[in-house]
Amino acid sequence: MWNKNRITDLLGIEYPIFQGPFGGGLSTVELTSTVSNLGGLGGFGAYTSSPDEIYEIDKQIKLKTDKPYNLNLWVNDHDIIDQEYTENQYKKTVEIFKPYYDNLNVEVPALPPSFESRFQNQLQVVFDIKPKVFSFMFGLLDQDIIERLKNQGTIVVGNATTLDEAIALENIGVDVIVASGFESGGHRPSFLDKAELSTTGTFALIQLVKDKVKTPIVAAGGIANGRGIAAAMTLGAEAAQIGTAFLATEESGALPIHKEFLFSDAAKSTTLSRAYTGRLGRGITTEITRKLLTATGQTLPFPLQTTFISSMRKAALEQKKHELVFFWSGQIAPILKHKKASTLMKSLIEDASEILNK
């Protein structure tokens, strides 16, 4: 049976289907629990959440499901070098973004306050709540942390965008590796080299990693239906992670206009850009990302760019100037069909079963 392998056995799930753990308020308790209850692995991206919020999220998810779910955090949660560098970048950022603020009749914000890493405090919560599955992005964990997590019964999942990253993750002892291809929506979780230089496509990445790494692989990027799952597993993945298709469902935390864009002709074109957060991420091509495609050196370090842009994004949404908003999306969005997570999940299972059980 296609749905019985090392990953399903290890995680105790019925189907090797992961829901992408979205950050920035896009994950919800409802979406996570729905996917887990239907036999997959729901995911909750908590990198923007405080420790108290993570305790509450975990409590709410466990009220809705007794199945495993994946709690996701970012090891490296900021790109700030020093104050002088940040101040110099701020001047460049103001210069390039001022016309957009003027267009919206909004005052250009001051330099955002410095940012203190949350990760160590968030990690303590993981040791306290002992989730069945913990995944991390943007870096490596110390091997002693991996061992502590495993000793408490938590399965540890790392995210790679290149073969070298996958090898590094295997070397520290993760249980599962998510191979995140160039097609994926949202942030590129690269950590060994610049994200712009870590752009291997999903199906090439699966084969490269499978050839060199023994750890079970989850394919992520460019997968939104059973055919995609079947293709990924034929190439050597033992599970598929679905992001954009779940982001477009009613249960996700995405704004209604965001979901509308995902089902529109606009989704035919996506762009990798640093313009909205300071880290490279894929979203639907709009005027602002088209014009700022080469603005790599003219944004604030992550996450200060997110703070800087927030008033502009809010005004653009209020004024319905959607060409000035960046909506996260993977390249696969034009084939999306389902608006309910349960319907999508059932379709993924049925279609993959039909192809892989032949």
Short mmCIF file of C-alpha atoms in Angstrom, two decimals:
data_model
loop_
_atom_site.label_atom_id
_atom_site.label_comp_id
_atom_site.label_asym_id
_atom_site.label_seq_id
_atom_site.Cartn_x
_atom_site.Cartn_y
_atom_site.Cartn_z
CA MET A 1 0.00 0.00 0.00
CA TRP A 2 1.32 3.45 -0.96
CA ASN A 3 0.39 4.93 2.41
CA LYS A 4 2.43 2.54 4.53
CA ASN A 5 6.11 3.40 4.82
CA ARG A 6 8.80 4.60 7.24
CA ILE A 7 7.20 8.03 7.70
CA THR A 8 3.66 6.84 8.38
CA ASP A 9 4.99 4.20 10.79
CA LEU A 10 7.27 6.68 12.59
CA LEU A 11 4.66 9.42 12.95
CA GLY A 12 1.67 7.19 13.53
CA ILE A 13 -0.35 8.74 10.69
CA GLU A 14 -2.56 7.01 8.15
CA TYR A 15 -1.50 8.92 5.04
CA PRO A 16 1.90 10.43 4.13
CA ILE A 17 0.41 13.87 3.53
CA PHE A 18 1.72 16.89 5.46
CA GLN A 19 -0.03 20.24 5.61
CA GLY A 20 2.50 23.05 5.32
CA PRO A 21 3.02 24.86 8.66
CA PHE A 22 2.35 28.49 7.72
CA GLY A 23 3.75 31.34 9.80
CA GLY A 24 2.55 34.88 10.31
CA GLY A 25 -1.00 34.05 11.40
CA LEU A 26 -1.79 31.89 8.37
CA SER A 27 -1.91 28.63 10.35
CA THR A 28 -5.05 27.92 12.37
CA VAL A 29 -6.14 25.38 14.95
CA GLU A 30 -9.06 24.43 12.68
CA LEU A 31 -6.89 23.68 9.63
CA THR A 32 -4.24 21.80 11.59
CA SER A 33 -6.74 19.60 13.42
CA THR A 34 -8.82 18.93 10.29
CA VAL A 35 -5.83 17.52 8.38
CA SER A 36 -4.66 15.44 11.35
CA ASN A 37 -8.15 14.07 12.00
CA LEU A 38 -8.38 12.93 8.37
CA GLY A 39 -5.20 10.90 8.66
CA GLY A 40 -2.54 13.34 7.50
CA LEU A 41 -0.15 15.50 9.52
CA GLY A 42 -1.54 18.94 10.26
CA GLY A 43 1.05 21.68 10.73
CA PHE A 44 1.18 24.92 12.75
CA GLY A 45 3.82 27.54 12.06
CA ALA A 46 4.52 29.29 15.37
CA TYR A 47 7.65 31.35 14.69
CA THR A 48 5.78 34.64 15.30
CA SER A 49 4.08 33.33 18.45
CA SER A 50 5.12 34.02 22.04
CA PRO A 51 5.75 31.09 24.39
CA ASP A 52 2.38 31.71 26.10
CA GLU A 53 0.64 31.72 22.72
CA ILE A 54 2.31 28.41 21.76
CA TYR A 55 1.09 26.79 25.00
CA GLU A 56 -2.44 27.95 24.17
CA ILE A 57 -2.22 26.86 20.51
CA ASP A 58 -1.10 23.39 21.58
CA LYS A 59 -3.92 23.19 24.12
CA GLN A 60 -6.53 24.21 21.52
CA ILE A 61 -5.27 21.76 18.90
CA LYS A 62 -5.32 18.91 21.42
CA LEU A 63 -8.94 19.75 22.26
CA LYS A 64 -9.82 19.16 18.59
CA THR A 65 -7.67 16.15 17.78
CA ASP A 66 -5.83 13.34 19.53
CA LYS A 67 -3.76 12.74 16.40
CA PRO A 68 -0.17 13.93 15.87
CA TYR A 69 0.47 17.40 14.48
CA ASN A 70 3.64 19.25 13.48
CA LEU A 71 4.74 22.32 15.46
CA ASN A 72 7.17 24.43 13.40
CA LEU A 73 9.72 27.06 14.52
CA TRP A 74 12.55 29.01 12.93
CA VAL A 75 16.05 28.46 14.36
CA ASN A 76 17.35 31.70 12.83
CA ASP A 77 14.51 34.19 13.26
CA HIS A 78 16.30 37.41 12.28
CA ASP A 79 18.99 38.69 9.89
CA ILE A 80 20.10 41.75 11.86
CA ILE A 81 23.87 42.33 11.75
CA ASP A 82 24.31 45.55 13.74
CA GLN A 83 22.73 48.96 14.27
CA GLU A 84 24.96 50.81 11.80
CA TYR A 85 24.21 48.37 9.00
CA THR A 86 20.49 48.53 9.78
CA GLU A 87 20.47 52.34 9.73
CA ASN A 88 22.24 52.40 6.35
CA GLN A 89 19.75 49.90 4.95
CA TYR A 90 16.87 51.96 6.31
CA LYS A 91 17.94 54.97 4.19
CA LYS A 92 17.98 52.78 1.06
CA THR A 93 14.63 51.25 1.96
CA VAL A 94 12.96 54.64 2.48
CA GLU A 95 14.27 55.83 -0.88
CA ILE A 96 12.81 52.93 -2.82
CA PHE A 97 9.51 52.60 -0.92
CA LYS A 98 8.58 56.27 -0.48
CA PRO A 99 6.70 56.48 -3.83
CA TYR A 100 4.43 53.63 -2.70
CA TYR A 101 3.73 55.27 0.64
CA ASP A 102 2.98 58.53 -1.20
CA ASN A 103 0.61 56.67 -3.53
CA LEU A 104 -1.32 55.49 -0.47
CA ASN A 105 -1.07 58.84 1.31
CA VAL A 106 0.63 57.14 4.24
CA GLU A 107 3.60 58.48 6.16
CA VAL A 108 6.85 56.55 5.79
CA PRO A 109 7.46 54.77 9.12
CA ALA A 110 10.48 55.34 11.33
CA LEU A 111 13.17 52.70 11.62
CA PRO A 112 11.55 49.75 13.43
CA PRO A 113 12.89 48.97 16.91
CA SER A 114 15.52 46.25 17.20
CA PHE A 115 14.40 42.64 17.40
CA GLU A 116 15.22 40.10 20.08
CA SER A 117 15.32 36.47 19.04
CA ARG A 118 12.40 34.43 20.40
CA PHE A 119 13.73 31.01 19.48
CA GLN A 120 15.34 29.90 22.76
CA ASN A 121 12.21 30.75 24.75
CA GLN A 122 10.03 29.07 22.13
CA LEU A 123 12.22 25.97 22.20
CA GLN A 124 11.65 25.63 25.95
CA VAL A 125 7.93 25.31 25.20
CA VAL A 126 8.70 22.38 22.89
CA PHE A 127 10.40 20.61 25.78
CA ASP A 128 7.43 21.39 28.02
CA ILE A 129 4.55 20.36 25.74
CA LYS A 130 6.40 17.45 24.07
CA PRO A 131 4.69 17.54 20.66
CA LYS A 132 4.68 14.32 18.65
CA VAL A 133 6.36 16.15 15.75
CA PHE A 134 8.60 19.21 15.86
CA SER A 135 10.00 20.75 12.69
CA PHE A 136 12.51 23.55 12.29
CA MET A 137 13.70 25.79 9.47
CA PHE A 138 16.45 28.30 8.68
CA GLY A 139 19.32 26.50 10.32
CA LEU A 140 20.56 23.54 12.33
CA LEU A 141 19.96 22.50 15.92
CA ASP A 142 22.74 21.31 18.22
CA GLN A 143 22.92 17.53 18.34
CA ASP A 144 22.31 17.50 22.09
CA ILE A 145 19.00 19.33 21.51
CA ILE A 146 18.04 16.75 18.88
CA GLU A 147 18.85 13.96 21.34
CA ARG A 148 16.80 15.60 24.11
CA LEU A 149 13.83 15.96 21.79
CA LYS A 150 14.07 12.33 20.68
CA ASN A 151 14.42 11.14 24.28
CA GLN A 152 11.13 12.82 25.17
CA GLY A 153 9.41 11.07 22.26
CA THR A 154 9.34 13.98 19.79
CA ILE A 155 10.04 13.22 16.12
CA VAL A 156 12.37 15.86 14.68
CA VAL A 157 11.96 17.18 11.14
CA GLY A 158 14.40 19.51 9.36
CA ASN A 159 13.90 21.56 6.19
CA ALA A 160 16.40 21.62 3.30
CA THR A 161 16.50 23.50 0.00
CA THR A 162 19.72 21.90 -1.31
CA LEU A 163 21.48 18.54 -1.18
CA ASP A 164 24.19 19.97 1.11
CA GLU A 165 21.54 21.16 3.56
CA ALA A 166 19.92 17.72 3.56
CA ILE A 167 23.29 16.08 4.29
CA ALA A 168 23.88 18.56 7.14
CA LEU A 169 20.47 17.71 8.61
CA GLU A 170 21.14 13.98 8.42
CA ASN A 171 24.50 14.49 10.12
CA ILE A 172 22.85 16.05 13.19
CA GLY A 173 20.37 13.18 13.43
CA VAL A 174 16.95 14.46 12.32
CA ASP A 175 14.30 11.78 11.79
CA VAL A 176 12.79 13.23 8.61
CA ILE A 177 13.92 15.78 5.99
CA VAL A 178 11.52 18.05 4.09
CA ALA A 179 13.06 18.75 0.68
CA SER A 180 11.66 22.16 -0.22
CA GLY A 181 11.82 22.90 -3.93
CA PHE A 182 12.04 26.18 -5.80
CA GLU A 183 8.32 25.97 -6.67
CA SER A 184 7.19 26.38 -3.06
CA GLY A 185 5.21 29.37 -1.89
CA GLY A 186 6.28 31.45 1.09
CA HIS A 187 9.79 31.85 2.45
CA ARG A 188 12.76 29.87 1.14
CA PRO A 189 14.22 28.26 4.29
CA SER A 190 17.81 28.12 3.00
CA PHE A 191 20.60 28.24 5.58
CA LEU A 192 23.95 27.18 4.09
CA ASP A 193 24.03 29.63 1.19
CA LYS A 194 22.05 32.64 -0.01
CA ALA A 195 18.46 31.73 -0.82
CA GLU A 196 18.91 33.12 -4.35
CA LEU A 197 21.58 30.44 -4.92
CA SER A 198 19.51 27.62 -3.38
CA THR A 199 16.80 27.21 -5.99
CA THR A 200 16.72 23.53 -6.97
CA GLY A 201 13.33 22.34 -8.23
CA THR A 202 11.38 19.85 -6.12
CA PHE A 203 11.66 16.81 -8.37
CA ALA A 204 15.40 17.28 -8.98
CA LEU A 205 15.95 17.87 -5.24
CA ILE A 206 14.12 14.66 -4.22
CA GLN A 207 16.33 12.59 -6.50
CA LEU A 208 19.56 14.31 -5.43
CA VAL A 209 18.74 13.84 -1.75
CA LYS A 210 17.49 10.26 -2.19
CA ASP A 211 20.78 9.34 -3.87
CA LYS A 212 22.96 10.58 -0.97
CA VAL A 213 20.81 10.50 2.17
CA LYS A 214 19.22 7.59 4.05
CA THR A 215 16.80 9.69 6.14
CA PRO A 216 13.15 9.59 4.93
CA ILE A 217 12.26 12.49 2.61
CA VAL A 218 9.13 14.63 2.40
CA ALA A 219 8.69 16.42 -0.94
CA ALA A 220 7.49 20.04 -0.76
CA GLY A 221 6.81 22.49 -3.56
CA GLY A 222 4.64 22.26 -6.66
CA ILE A 223 2.33 19.58 -5.23
CA ALA A 224 -1.42 20.20 -4.93
CA ASN A 225 -3.15 16.98 -5.99
CA GLY A 226 -2.85 13.21 -5.98
CA ARG A 227 -0.84 13.17 -9.21
CA GLY A 228 1.79 15.37 -7.57
CA ILE A 229 1.93 13.10 -4.53
CA ALA A 230 2.27 10.03 -6.77
CA ALA A 231 5.07 11.64 -8.79
CA ALA A 232 7.00 12.67 -5.69
CA MET A 233 6.74 9.23 -4.12
CA THR A 234 7.73 7.53 -7.37
CA LEU A 235 10.93 9.60 -7.33
CA GLY A 236 11.82 8.55 -3.79
CA ALA A 237 9.91 10.75 -1.35
CA GLU A 238 7.98 8.95 1.40
CA ALA A 239 5.51 11.80 1.97
CA ALA A 240 4.38 15.03 0.35
CA GLN A 241 3.89 18.40 2.02
CA ILE A 242 1.06 20.50 0.59
CA GLY A 243 1.21 24.25 1.21
CA THR A 244 -0.59 26.56 -1.21
CA ALA A 245 -3.59 24.25 -1.70
CA PHE A 246 -4.28 24.23 2.06
CA LEU A 247 -3.56 27.96 2.34
CA ALA A 248 -6.41 28.56 -0.11
CA THR A 249 -8.99 26.71 2.00
CA GLU A 250 -11.64 28.29 4.20
CA GLU A 251 -9.93 26.95 7.31
CA SER A 252 -6.61 28.77 6.81
CA GLY A 253 -5.82 32.16 8.33
CA ALA A 254 -5.23 33.84 4.96
CA LEU A 255 -7.33 36.93 4.22
CA PRO A 256 -10.35 36.44 1.92
CA ILE A 257 -8.69 38.62 -0.75
CA HIS A 258 -5.57 36.44 -0.53
CA LYS A 259 -7.64 33.32 -1.18
CA GLU A 260 -9.45 35.13 -3.99
CA PHE A 261 -6.10 35.86 -5.64
CA LEU A 262 -5.04 32.21 -5.30
CA PHE A 263 -8.07 31.15 -7.35
CA SER A 264 -7.69 33.97 -9.91
CA ASP A 265 -5.73 34.35 -13.15
CA ALA A 266 -3.21 36.41 -11.18
CA ALA A 267 -1.90 33.18 -9.64
CA LYS A 268 -0.44 32.16 -13.02
CA SER A 269 2.58 34.33 -12.28
CA THR A 270 4.64 34.16 -9.08
CA THR A 271 7.82 35.95 -8.06
CA LEU A 272 10.63 35.36 -5.59
CA SER A 273 11.18 38.63 -3.73
CA ARG A 274 12.66 40.09 -0.54
CA ALA A 275 10.48 43.20 -0.81
CA TYR A 276 7.88 42.27 1.78
CA THR A 277 9.82 40.69 4.65
CA GLY A 278 13.52 41.02 3.91
CA ARG A 279 13.80 37.26 3.31
CA LEU A 280 13.32 35.64 -0.07
CA GLY A 281 9.82 34.29 -0.54
CA ARG A 282 7.49 33.32 -3.39
CA GLY A 283 4.19 35.05 -3.93
CA ILE A 284 1.84 36.21 -6.64
CA THR A 285 3.44 38.74 -8.98
CA THR A 286 2.02 42.22 -8.45
CA GLU A 287 3.24 45.66 -9.43
CA ILE A 288 5.38 46.05 -6.35
CA THR A 289 7.24 42.74 -6.70
CA ARG A 290 7.71 43.24 -10.44
CA LYS A 291 9.31 46.66 -9.89
CA LEU A 292 11.32 45.61 -6.85
CA LEU A 293 12.58 42.32 -8.27
CA THR A 294 16.17 43.58 -8.22
CA ALA A 295 15.86 45.43 -4.88
CA THR A 296 17.77 42.77 -2.94
CA GLY A 297 20.13 45.27 -1.30
CA GLN A 298 17.44 47.85 -0.63
CA THR A 299 15.35 46.19 2.05
CA LEU A 300 15.76 46.05 5.80
CA PRO A 301 16.96 42.84 7.46
CA PHE A 302 14.26 40.31 8.33
CA PRO A 303 11.96 40.80 10.24
CA LEU A 304 12.38 44.61 10.34
CA GLN A 305 11.27 44.84 6.71
CA THR A 306 7.99 43.15 7.71
CA THR A 307 7.44 45.79 10.39
CA PHE A 308 8.43 48.62 8.03
CA ILE A 309 6.00 47.48 5.35
CA SER A 310 3.05 46.73 7.65
CA SER A 311 1.40 50.17 7.50
CA MET A 312 1.75 50.20 3.71
CA ARG A 313 0.21 46.74 3.42
CA LYS A 314 -2.66 47.71 5.73
CA ALA A 315 -3.39 50.88 3.72
CA ALA A 316 -3.16 49.04 0.38
CA LEU A 317 -5.67 46.44 1.58
CA GLU A 318 -8.03 49.10 2.94
CA GLN A 319 -7.81 51.12 -0.29
CA LYS A 320 -8.10 47.96 -2.41
CA LYS A 321 -4.80 48.74 -4.14
CA HIS A 322 -3.90 45.09 -4.33
CA GLU A 323 -1.04 45.66 -6.78
CA LEU A 324 0.89 46.95 -3.74
CA VAL A 325 0.35 43.75 -1.74
CA PHE A 326 2.40 40.54 -1.89
CA PHE A 327 0.25 37.41 -1.49
CA TRP A 328 2.18 34.22 -0.72
CA SER A 329 1.69 31.48 -3.31
CA GLY A 330 3.50 28.54 -4.88
CA GLN A 331 3.77 28.01 -8.63
CA ILE A 332 1.10 25.30 -8.56
CA ALA A 333 -1.81 27.63 -7.62
CA PRO A 334 -3.50 27.71 -11.08
CA ILE A 335 -4.66 24.08 -10.65
CA LEU A 336 -6.32 24.64 -7.25
CA LYS A 337 -9.91 23.40 -7.04
CA HIS A 338 -10.94 22.85 -3.41
CA LYS A 339 -12.00 25.50 -0.91
CA LYS A 340 -12.56 23.24 2.10
CA ALA A 341 -9.69 21.45 3.80
CA SER A 342 -11.69 18.25 4.29
CA THR A 343 -12.64 18.10 0.60
CA LEU A 344 -9.05 18.76 -0.45
CA MET A 345 -7.71 16.10 1.89
CA LYS A 346 -10.17 13.47 0.69
CA SER A 347 -9.35 14.31 -2.94
CA LEU A 348 -5.60 14.00 -2.29
CA ILE A 349 -6.09 10.58 -0.70
CA GLU A 350 -8.46 9.25 -3.37
CA ASP A 351 -6.40 10.45 -6.34
CA ALA A 352 -3.07 9.28 -4.93
CA SER A 353 -4.60 5.91 -4.04
CA GLU A 354 -6.00 5.45 -7.53
CA ILE A 355 -2.62 6.06 -9.13
CA LEU A 356 -0.28 4.38 -6.64
CA ASN A 357 -2.34 1.31 -5.87
CA LYS A 358 -2.51 0.18 -9.49
#
